[in-house]
PDB file of C-alpha atoms in Angstrom:
ATOM      1  CA  UNK A   2      -0.121  -0.118   0.122  1.00 58.00           C
ATOM      2  CA  UNK A   3       2.992   2.688   0.935  1.00 63.00           C
ATOM      3  CA  UNK A   4       4.757   1.600  -1.966  1.00 66.00           C
ATOM      4  CA  UNK A   5       2.008   2.172  -4.666  1.00 73.00           C
ATOM      5  CA  UNK A   6       0.751   5.324  -2.476  1.00 75.00           C
ATOM      6  CA  UNK A   7       4.409   7.033  -2.315  1.00 77.00           C
ATOM      7  CA  UNK A   8       5.678   5.431  -5.747  1.00 81.00           C
ATOM      8  CA  UNK A   9       3.345   7.611  -7.655  1.00 86.00           C
ATOM      9  CA  UNK A  10       4.791  10.744  -6.058  1.00 88.00           C
ATOM     10  CA  UNK A  11       8.375   9.748  -7.014  1.00 91.00           C
ATOM     11  CA  UNK A  12      10.255  12.915  -8.766  1.00 94.00           C
ATOM     12  CA  UNK A  13       7.920  15.356  -6.691  1.00 95.00           C
ATOM     13  CA  UNK A  14       8.713  17.542  -4.102  1.00 95.00           C
ATOM     14  CA  UNK A  15       7.450  16.756  -0.149  1.00 94.00           C
ATOM     15  CA  UNK A  16       7.548  18.553   2.720  1.00 94.00           C
ATOM     16  CA  UNK A  17       8.875  16.491   5.540  1.00 95.00           C
ATOM     17  CA  UNK A  18       9.784  17.374   9.485  1.00 96.00           C
ATOM     18  CA  UNK A  19      13.196  16.193  10.930  1.00 97.00           C
ATOM     19  CA  UNK A  20      12.545  13.594  13.493  1.00 94.00           C
ATOM     20  CA  UNK A  21      15.990  12.015  13.976  1.00 95.00           C
ATOM     21  CA  UNK A  22      19.632  11.969  12.652  1.00 96.00           C
ATOM     22  CA  UNK A  23      21.083   8.623  13.283  1.00 93.00           C
ATOM     23  CA  UNK A  24      24.923   8.119  13.833  1.00 93.00           C
ATOM     24  CA  UNK A  25      25.665   7.623  10.627  1.00 92.00           C
ATOM     25  CA  UNK A  26      24.122  10.913   9.598  1.00 93.00           C
ATOM     26  CA  UNK A  27      21.075   9.837   7.784  1.00 96.00           C
ATOM     27  CA  UNK A  28      18.291  11.942   8.325  1.00 97.00           C
ATOM     28  CA  UNK A  29      14.844  10.229   8.954  1.00 97.00           C
ATOM     29  CA  UNK A  30      11.996  12.425   8.186  1.00 96.00           C
ATOM     30  CA  UNK A  31       8.462  12.252   8.747  1.00 94.00           C
ATOM     31  CA  UNK A  32       6.505  12.994   5.415  1.00 92.00           C
ATOM     32  CA  UNK A  33       2.711  13.189   5.404  1.00 84.00           C
ATOM     33  CA  UNK A  34       0.029  13.391   8.227  1.00 80.00           C
ATOM     34  CA  UNK A  35      -2.253  11.074  10.235  1.00 79.00           C
ATOM     35  CA  UNK A  36      -2.448   7.458   8.866  1.00 78.00           C
ATOM     36  CA  UNK A  37      -0.712   8.371   5.588  1.00 77.00           C
ATOM     37  CA  UNK A  38       2.690   9.516   7.082  1.00 83.00           C
ATOM     38  CA  UNK A  39       5.509   7.495   6.441  1.00 87.00           C
ATOM     39  CA  UNK A  40       9.345   7.813   6.986  1.00 91.00           C
ATOM     40  CA  UNK A  41      11.676   9.543   4.728  1.00 94.00           C
ATOM     41  CA  UNK A  42      15.348   8.568   4.296  1.00 96.00           C
ATOM     42  CA  UNK A  43      17.852  11.214   3.211  1.00 97.00           C
ATOM     43  CA  UNK A  44      21.573   9.681   3.318  1.00 96.00           C
ATOM     44  CA  UNK A  45      24.539  11.943   3.723  1.00 95.00           C
ATOM     45  CA  UNK A  46      25.218  12.034   0.356  1.00 95.00           C
ATOM     46  CA  UNK A  47      21.768  13.500  -0.739  1.00 97.00           C
ATOM     47  CA  UNK A  48      22.095  16.275   2.130  1.00 97.00           C
ATOM     48  CA  UNK A  49      23.756  19.574   1.109  1.00 95.00           C
ATOM     49  CA  UNK A  50      26.966  19.988   2.378  1.00 92.00           C
ATOM     50  CA  UNK A  51      26.938  22.612   4.903  1.00 90.00           C
ATOM     51  CA  UNK A  52      23.396  22.527   5.644  1.00 92.00           C
ATOM     52  CA  UNK A  53      22.622  22.141   9.484  1.00 92.00           C
ATOM     53  CA  UNK A  54      19.368  20.499   9.950  1.00 94.00           C
ATOM     54  CA  UNK A  55      18.014  19.908  13.165  1.00 95.00           C
ATOM     55  CA  UNK A  56      15.159  17.944  14.854  1.00 95.00           C
ATOM     56  CA  UNK A  57      11.918  19.489  14.170  1.00 96.00           C
ATOM     57  CA  UNK A  58      12.494  21.436  11.542  1.00 96.00           C
ATOM     58  CA  UNK A  59      10.450  21.457   8.309  1.00 95.00           C
ATOM     59  CA  UNK A  60      12.351  20.715   5.152  1.00 95.00           C
ATOM     60  CA  UNK A  61      11.490  20.434   1.410  1.00 95.00           C
ATOM     61  CA  UNK A  62      12.858  17.319  -0.182  1.00 97.00           C
ATOM     62  CA  UNK A  63      12.871  15.504  -3.555  1.00 97.00           C
ATOM     63  CA  UNK A  64      11.320  12.027  -3.748  1.00 96.00           C
ATOM     64  CA  UNK A  65      14.230  10.357  -5.352  1.00 96.00           C
ATOM     65  CA  UNK A  66      12.811   6.641  -5.204  1.00 95.00           C
ATOM     66  CA  UNK A  67      10.627   4.058  -3.404  1.00 92.00           C
ATOM     67  CA  UNK A  68      12.789   0.679  -2.755  1.00 89.00           C
ATOM     68  CA  UNK A  69      11.177  -2.347  -1.958  1.00 85.00           C
ATOM     69  CA  UNK A  70      13.071  -3.804   1.364  1.00 81.00           C
ATOM     70  CA  UNK A  71      12.547  -6.685   3.433  1.00 81.00           C
ATOM     71  CA  UNK A  72      11.418  -4.643   6.120  1.00 75.00           C
ATOM     72  CA  UNK A  73       8.701  -2.858   3.944  1.00 74.00           C
ATOM     73  CA  UNK A  74       8.821   0.208   1.260  1.00 78.00           C
ATOM     74  CA  UNK A  75      11.559   2.916   2.293  1.00 87.00           C
ATOM     75  CA  UNK A  76      10.794   6.126   1.018  1.00 93.00           C
ATOM     76  CA  UNK A  77      14.211   7.794  -0.398  1.00 96.00           C
ATOM     77  CA  UNK A  78      14.420  11.278  -0.582  1.00 97.00           C
ATOM     78  CA  UNK A  79      17.285  14.179  -1.439  1.00 98.00           C
ATOM     79  CA  UNK A  80      18.154  17.938  -1.084  1.00 98.00           C
ATOM     80  CA  UNK A  81      20.917  17.632  -3.365  1.00 98.00           C
ATOM     81  CA  UNK A  82      19.327  16.527  -6.418  1.00 98.00           C
ATOM     82  CA  UNK A  83      19.072  18.583  -9.611  1.00 97.00           C
ATOM     83  CA  UNK A  84      14.960  17.687  -9.579  1.00 97.00           C
ATOM     84  CA  UNK A  85      14.827  19.546  -6.634  1.00 98.00           C
ATOM     85  CA  UNK A  86      15.766  22.915  -8.306  1.00 98.00           C
ATOM     86  CA  UNK A  87      13.267  22.155 -11.336  1.00 97.00           C
ATOM     87  CA  UNK A  88      10.463  21.284  -8.911  1.00 97.00           C
ATOM     88  CA  UNK A  89      10.839  24.512  -6.881  1.00 97.00           C
ATOM     89  CA  UNK A  90      10.773  26.735 -10.210  1.00 98.00           C
ATOM     90  CA  UNK A  91       7.856  25.047 -11.199  1.00 97.00           C
ATOM     91  CA  UNK A  92       6.034  25.835  -7.649  1.00 96.00           C
ATOM     92  CA  UNK A  93       7.165  29.328  -8.079  1.00 97.00           C
ATOM     93  CA  UNK A  94       6.919  30.434 -11.636  1.00 98.00           C
ATOM     94  CA  UNK A  95       3.529  29.890 -13.515  1.00 97.00           C
ATOM     95  CA  UNK A  96       4.660  30.072 -16.965  1.00 97.00           C
ATOM     96  CA  UNK A  97       6.900  26.468 -16.104  1.00 97.00           C
ATOM     97  CA  UNK A  98       4.060  25.231 -14.651  1.00 95.00           C
ATOM     98  CA  UNK A  99       1.511  25.832 -17.659  1.00 96.00           C
ATOM     99  CA  UNK A 100       4.579  24.832 -20.287  1.00 96.00           C
ATOM    100  CA  UNK A 101       5.137  28.296 -21.569  1.00 97.00           C
ATOM    101  CA  UNK A 102       8.467  28.366 -20.225  1.00 98.00           C
ATOM    102  CA  UNK A 103      10.631  25.032 -20.572  1.00 98.00           C
ATOM    103  CA  UNK A 104      13.229  24.038 -18.156  1.00 98.00           C
ATOM    104  CA  UNK A 105      15.892  22.254 -21.283  1.00 98.00           C
ATOM    105  CA  UNK A 106      18.637  21.364 -18.531  1.00 98.00           C
ATOM    106  CA  UNK A 107      20.568  22.056 -15.092  1.00 98.00           C
ATOM    107  CA  UNK A 108      23.345  21.223 -13.473  1.00 98.00           C
ATOM    108  CA  UNK A 109      24.138  21.753 -10.013  1.00 98.00           C
ATOM    109  CA  UNK A 110      26.700  21.364  -7.356  1.00 98.00           C
ATOM    110  CA  UNK A 111      24.476  21.395  -4.347  1.00 97.00           C
ATOM    111  CA  UNK A 112      24.835  24.303  -1.821  1.00 96.00           C
ATOM    112  CA  UNK A 113      27.015  26.213  -3.920  1.00 97.00           C
ATOM    113  CA  UNK A 114      25.561  26.797  -7.395  1.00 98.00           C
ATOM    114  CA  UNK A 115      23.321  25.860 -10.291  1.00 98.00           C
ATOM    115  CA  UNK A 116      23.054  26.419 -13.802  1.00 98.00           C
ATOM    116  CA  UNK A 117      19.629  26.171 -15.675  1.00 98.00           C
ATOM    117  CA  UNK A 118      18.867  26.420 -19.160  1.00 98.00           C
ATOM    118  CA  UNK A 119      15.597  27.559 -20.098  1.00 98.00           C
ATOM    119  CA  UNK A 120      13.618  28.297 -23.288  1.00 98.00           C
ATOM    120  CA  UNK A 121      10.191  29.185 -24.714  1.00 98.00           C
ATOM    121  CA  UNK A 122       8.289  28.710 -27.651  1.00 92.00           C
ATOM    122  CA  UNK A 123       6.305  31.783 -27.123  1.00 96.00           C
ATOM    123  CA  UNK A 124       7.973  34.855 -28.855  1.00 95.00           C
ATOM    124  CA  UNK A 125       6.395  37.467 -26.311  1.00 97.00           C
ATOM    125  CA  UNK A 126       7.532  35.436 -23.379  1.00 97.00           C
ATOM    126  CA  UNK A 127      11.084  36.088 -21.736  1.00 98.00           C
ATOM    127  CA  UNK A 128      12.352  32.858 -20.400  1.00 98.00           C
ATOM    128  CA  UNK A 129      14.710  34.141 -18.087  1.00 98.00           C
ATOM    129  CA  UNK A 130      12.626  37.199 -16.822  1.00 98.00           C
ATOM    130  CA  UNK A 131       9.749  34.808 -15.984  1.00 98.00           C
ATOM    131  CA  UNK A 132      12.083  32.837 -13.625  1.00 98.00           C
ATOM    132  CA  UNK A 133      13.934  35.709 -12.186  1.00 98.00           C
ATOM    133  CA  UNK A 134      10.144  37.357 -11.638  1.00 97.00           C
ATOM    134  CA  UNK A 135       9.412  40.864 -10.655  1.00 97.00           C
ATOM    135  CA  UNK A 136      12.188  42.712  -8.517  1.00 97.00           C
ATOM    136  CA  UNK A 137      14.046  39.138  -8.576  1.00 97.00           C
ATOM    137  CA  UNK A 138      11.579  37.925  -6.155  1.00 98.00           C
ATOM    138  CA  UNK A 139      10.663  34.039  -7.625  1.00 98.00           C
ATOM    139  CA  UNK A 140      14.661  33.229  -7.814  1.00 98.00           C
ATOM    140  CA  UNK A 141      15.302  34.929  -4.543  1.00 98.00           C
ATOM    141  CA  UNK A 142      12.483  32.694  -2.977  1.00 97.00           C
ATOM    142  CA  UNK A 143      14.218  29.512  -4.409  1.00 97.00           C
ATOM    143  CA  UNK A 144      17.660  30.618  -3.520  1.00 97.00           C
ATOM    144  CA  UNK A 145      16.079  31.289   0.101  1.00 95.00           C
ATOM    145  CA  UNK A 146      14.674  27.322   0.012  1.00 94.00           C
ATOM    146  CA  UNK A 147      18.036  26.441  -0.835  1.00 95.00           C
ATOM    147  CA  UNK A 148      20.110  28.154   1.593  1.00 93.00           C
ATOM    148  CA  UNK A 149      21.900  30.800  -0.249  1.00 95.00           C
ATOM    149  CA  UNK A 150      22.850  28.302  -3.442  1.00 97.00           C
ATOM    150  CA  UNK A 151      23.635  30.875  -6.424  1.00 97.00           C
ATOM    151  CA  UNK A 152      21.718  30.048  -9.468  1.00 98.00           C
ATOM    152  CA  UNK A 153      22.618  31.322 -13.148  1.00 98.00           C
ATOM    153  CA  UNK A 154      19.532  31.149 -15.507  1.00 98.00           C
ATOM    154  CA  UNK A 155      20.698  31.427 -19.103  1.00 98.00           C
ATOM    155  CA  UNK A 156      18.580  31.069 -22.225  1.00 98.00           C
ATOM    156  CA  UNK A 157      19.050  27.727 -24.178  1.00 98.00           C
ATOM    157  CA  UNK A 158      19.842  27.357 -27.704  1.00 97.00           C
ATOM    158  CA  UNK A 159      19.611  24.853 -30.711  1.00 97.00           C
ATOM    159  CA  UNK A 160      22.840  26.259 -31.925  1.00 97.00           C
ATOM    160  CA  UNK A 161      25.743  24.658 -29.779  1.00 97.00           C
ATOM    161  CA  UNK A 162      28.076  27.786 -29.808  1.00 97.00           C
ATOM    162  CA  UNK A 163      25.474  30.017 -28.928  1.00 98.00           C
ATOM    163  CA  UNK A 164      24.398  27.791 -26.023  1.00 98.00           C
ATOM    164  CA  UNK A 165      28.025  27.221 -24.964  1.00 98.00           C
ATOM    165  CA  UNK A 166      28.736  31.050 -24.810  1.00 98.00           C
ATOM    166  CA  UNK A 167      25.258  31.560 -22.743  1.00 98.00           C
ATOM    167  CA  UNK A 168      26.398  28.766 -20.343  1.00 98.00           C
ATOM    168  CA  UNK A 169      29.631  30.196 -19.346  1.00 98.00           C
ATOM    169  CA  UNK A 170      27.725  33.690 -17.999  1.00 95.00           C
ATOM    170  CA  UNK A 171      29.054  35.824 -16.162  1.00 96.00           C
ATOM    171  CA  UNK A 172      31.988  35.838 -18.096  1.00 97.00           C
ATOM    172  CA  UNK A 173      31.826  37.336 -21.819  1.00 97.00           C
ATOM    173  CA  UNK A 174      33.133  34.924 -24.550  1.00 97.00           C
ATOM    174  CA  UNK A 175      34.659  36.253 -27.862  1.00 97.00           C
ATOM    175  CA  UNK A 176      34.544  32.892 -30.084  1.00 97.00           C
ATOM    176  CA  UNK A 177      33.245  29.236 -29.486  1.00 98.00           C
ATOM    177  CA  UNK A 178      35.262  26.873 -31.853  1.00 96.00           C
ATOM    178  CA  UNK A 179      33.481  23.303 -32.590  1.00 96.00           C
ATOM    179  CA  UNK A 180      35.794  20.563 -32.959  1.00 95.00           C
ATOM    180  CA  UNK A 181      36.110  19.442 -36.343  1.00 92.00           C
ATOM    181  CA  UNK A 182      35.626  15.909 -36.117  1.00 92.00           C
ATOM    182  CA  UNK A 183      31.898  16.226 -35.129  1.00 86.00           C
ATOM    183  CA  UNK A 184      32.700  15.188 -31.266  1.00 93.00           C
ATOM    184  CA  UNK A 185      31.052  16.910 -28.425  1.00 96.00           C
ATOM    185  CA  UNK A 186      34.176  19.131 -27.726  1.00 97.00           C
ATOM    186  CA  UNK A 187      34.924  22.842 -28.319  1.00 97.00           C
ATOM    187  CA  UNK A 188      37.376  25.603 -27.691  1.00 97.00           C
ATOM    188  CA  UNK A 189      35.941  28.528 -26.310  1.00 98.00           C
ATOM    189  CA  UNK A 190      38.268  32.464 -26.445  1.00 97.00           C
ATOM    190  CA  UNK A 191      37.518  34.542 -23.725  1.00 98.00           C
ATOM    191  CA  UNK A 192      38.935  38.233 -23.104  1.00 97.00           C
ATOM    192  CA  UNK A 193      42.321  37.678 -21.043  1.00 97.00           C
ATOM    193  CA  UNK A 194      40.750  39.668 -18.129  1.00 97.00           C
ATOM    194  CA  UNK A 195      37.784  37.365 -18.281  1.00 97.00           C
ATOM    195  CA  UNK A 196      39.572  34.210 -17.939  1.00 97.00           C
ATOM    196  CA  UNK A 197      39.314  33.513 -14.242  1.00 97.00           C
ATOM    197  CA  UNK A 198      35.499  34.348 -14.289  1.00 97.00           C
ATOM    198  CA  UNK A 199      34.790  32.013 -17.334  1.00 98.00           C
ATOM    199  CA  UNK A 200      36.785  29.032 -15.193  1.00 98.00           C
ATOM    200  CA  UNK A 201      35.296  30.021 -12.077  1.00 97.00           C
ATOM    201  CA  UNK A 202      36.613  29.353  -8.665  1.00 96.00           C
ATOM    202  CA  UNK A 203      38.242  25.842  -8.495  1.00 97.00           C
ATOM    203  CA  UNK A 204      37.004  25.447 -11.937  1.00 98.00           C
ATOM    204  CA  UNK A 205      33.066  25.251 -10.999  1.00 98.00           C
ATOM    205  CA  UNK A 206      31.973  27.765 -13.658  1.00 98.00           C
ATOM    206  CA  UNK A 207      33.567  25.700 -16.821  1.00 98.00           C
ATOM    207  CA  UNK A 208      32.588  22.709 -15.138  1.00 98.00           C
ATOM    208  CA  UNK A 209      28.609  23.383 -14.761  1.00 98.00           C
ATOM    209  CA  UNK A 210      28.818  24.948 -18.047  1.00 98.00           C
ATOM    210  CA  UNK A 211      30.070  21.814 -19.743  1.00 98.00           C
ATOM    211  CA  UNK A 212      27.601  19.598 -17.689  1.00 98.00           C
ATOM    212  CA  UNK A 213      24.919  21.771 -18.567  1.00 98.00           C
ATOM    213  CA  UNK A 214      25.516  22.002 -22.266  1.00 98.00           C
ATOM    214  CA  UNK A 215      26.957  18.596 -22.510  1.00 98.00           C
ATOM    215  CA  UNK A 216      30.079  19.263 -24.221  1.00 98.00           C
ATOM    216  CA  UNK A 217      33.841  19.119 -23.401  1.00 98.00           C
ATOM    217  CA  UNK A 218      34.822  22.996 -22.889  1.00 98.00           C
ATOM    218  CA  UNK A 219      38.689  24.013 -23.379  1.00 97.00           C
ATOM    219  CA  UNK A 220      38.858  27.775 -22.447  1.00 98.00           C
ATOM    220  CA  UNK A 221      41.667  29.759 -23.720  1.00 96.00           C
ATOM    221  CA  UNK A 222      42.723  33.696 -23.157  1.00 96.00           C
ATOM    222  CA  UNK A 223      42.489  35.749 -26.426  1.00 94.00           C
ATOM    223  CA  UNK A 224      46.104  36.509 -25.959  1.00 93.00           C
ATOM    224  CA  UNK A 225      46.555  32.637 -26.609  1.00 82.00           C
ATOM    225  CA  UNK A 226      44.668  32.624 -29.807  1.00 73.00           C
ATOM    226  CA  UNK A 227      46.545  35.863 -31.066  1.00 74.00           C
ATOM    227  CA  UNK A 228      49.953  34.087 -30.464  1.00 73.00           C
ATOM    228  CA  UNK A 229      48.463  31.175 -32.499  1.00 70.00           C
TER     229      UNK A 229
END
């Protein structure tokens, strides 16, 4: 019964109450109410680094899967899954909920930064503006829920070079050279003073951009290209 009921909620957002944190660091949450309540388990790898949870705290979690075990169904939840960001935007942005704006891709390093590519088939709708909201209110609500995680919202494009350049924001891109052998690789040229911004702290900006677009990205400064 629990398996069927909670299995239908896979990939949805649920609100749980922290009711116990065991010695191995697994967080046990009470999800649902009354007779329909069940226990959700959030392993240490599904918890946001640096996020302190306390007993009695209410948290939004993403239902990853319901596992069948010998002791009955186990409801596995996460705070690090990219799907959590996607669902939070669906709750916050009516244009995503009704399908006017689509989330095409998400790359996330939980607790630190997320990049999200959005697109709209309606020429009158600005997909980035819809997600940011008036005075940044929509995105700010999500950042708050994620305890300050940075969110870069970029515009999706079917043109790989354009999409890759957008994904490296906030850095400016001079040129994107796609691999001639047709492989999913490219070289990106950026102004010399933007190199560290494009790569990001400990390589994070470049790493998230590469995961977002699905290409291997080699970033070089403009002076390097001029020397060539």
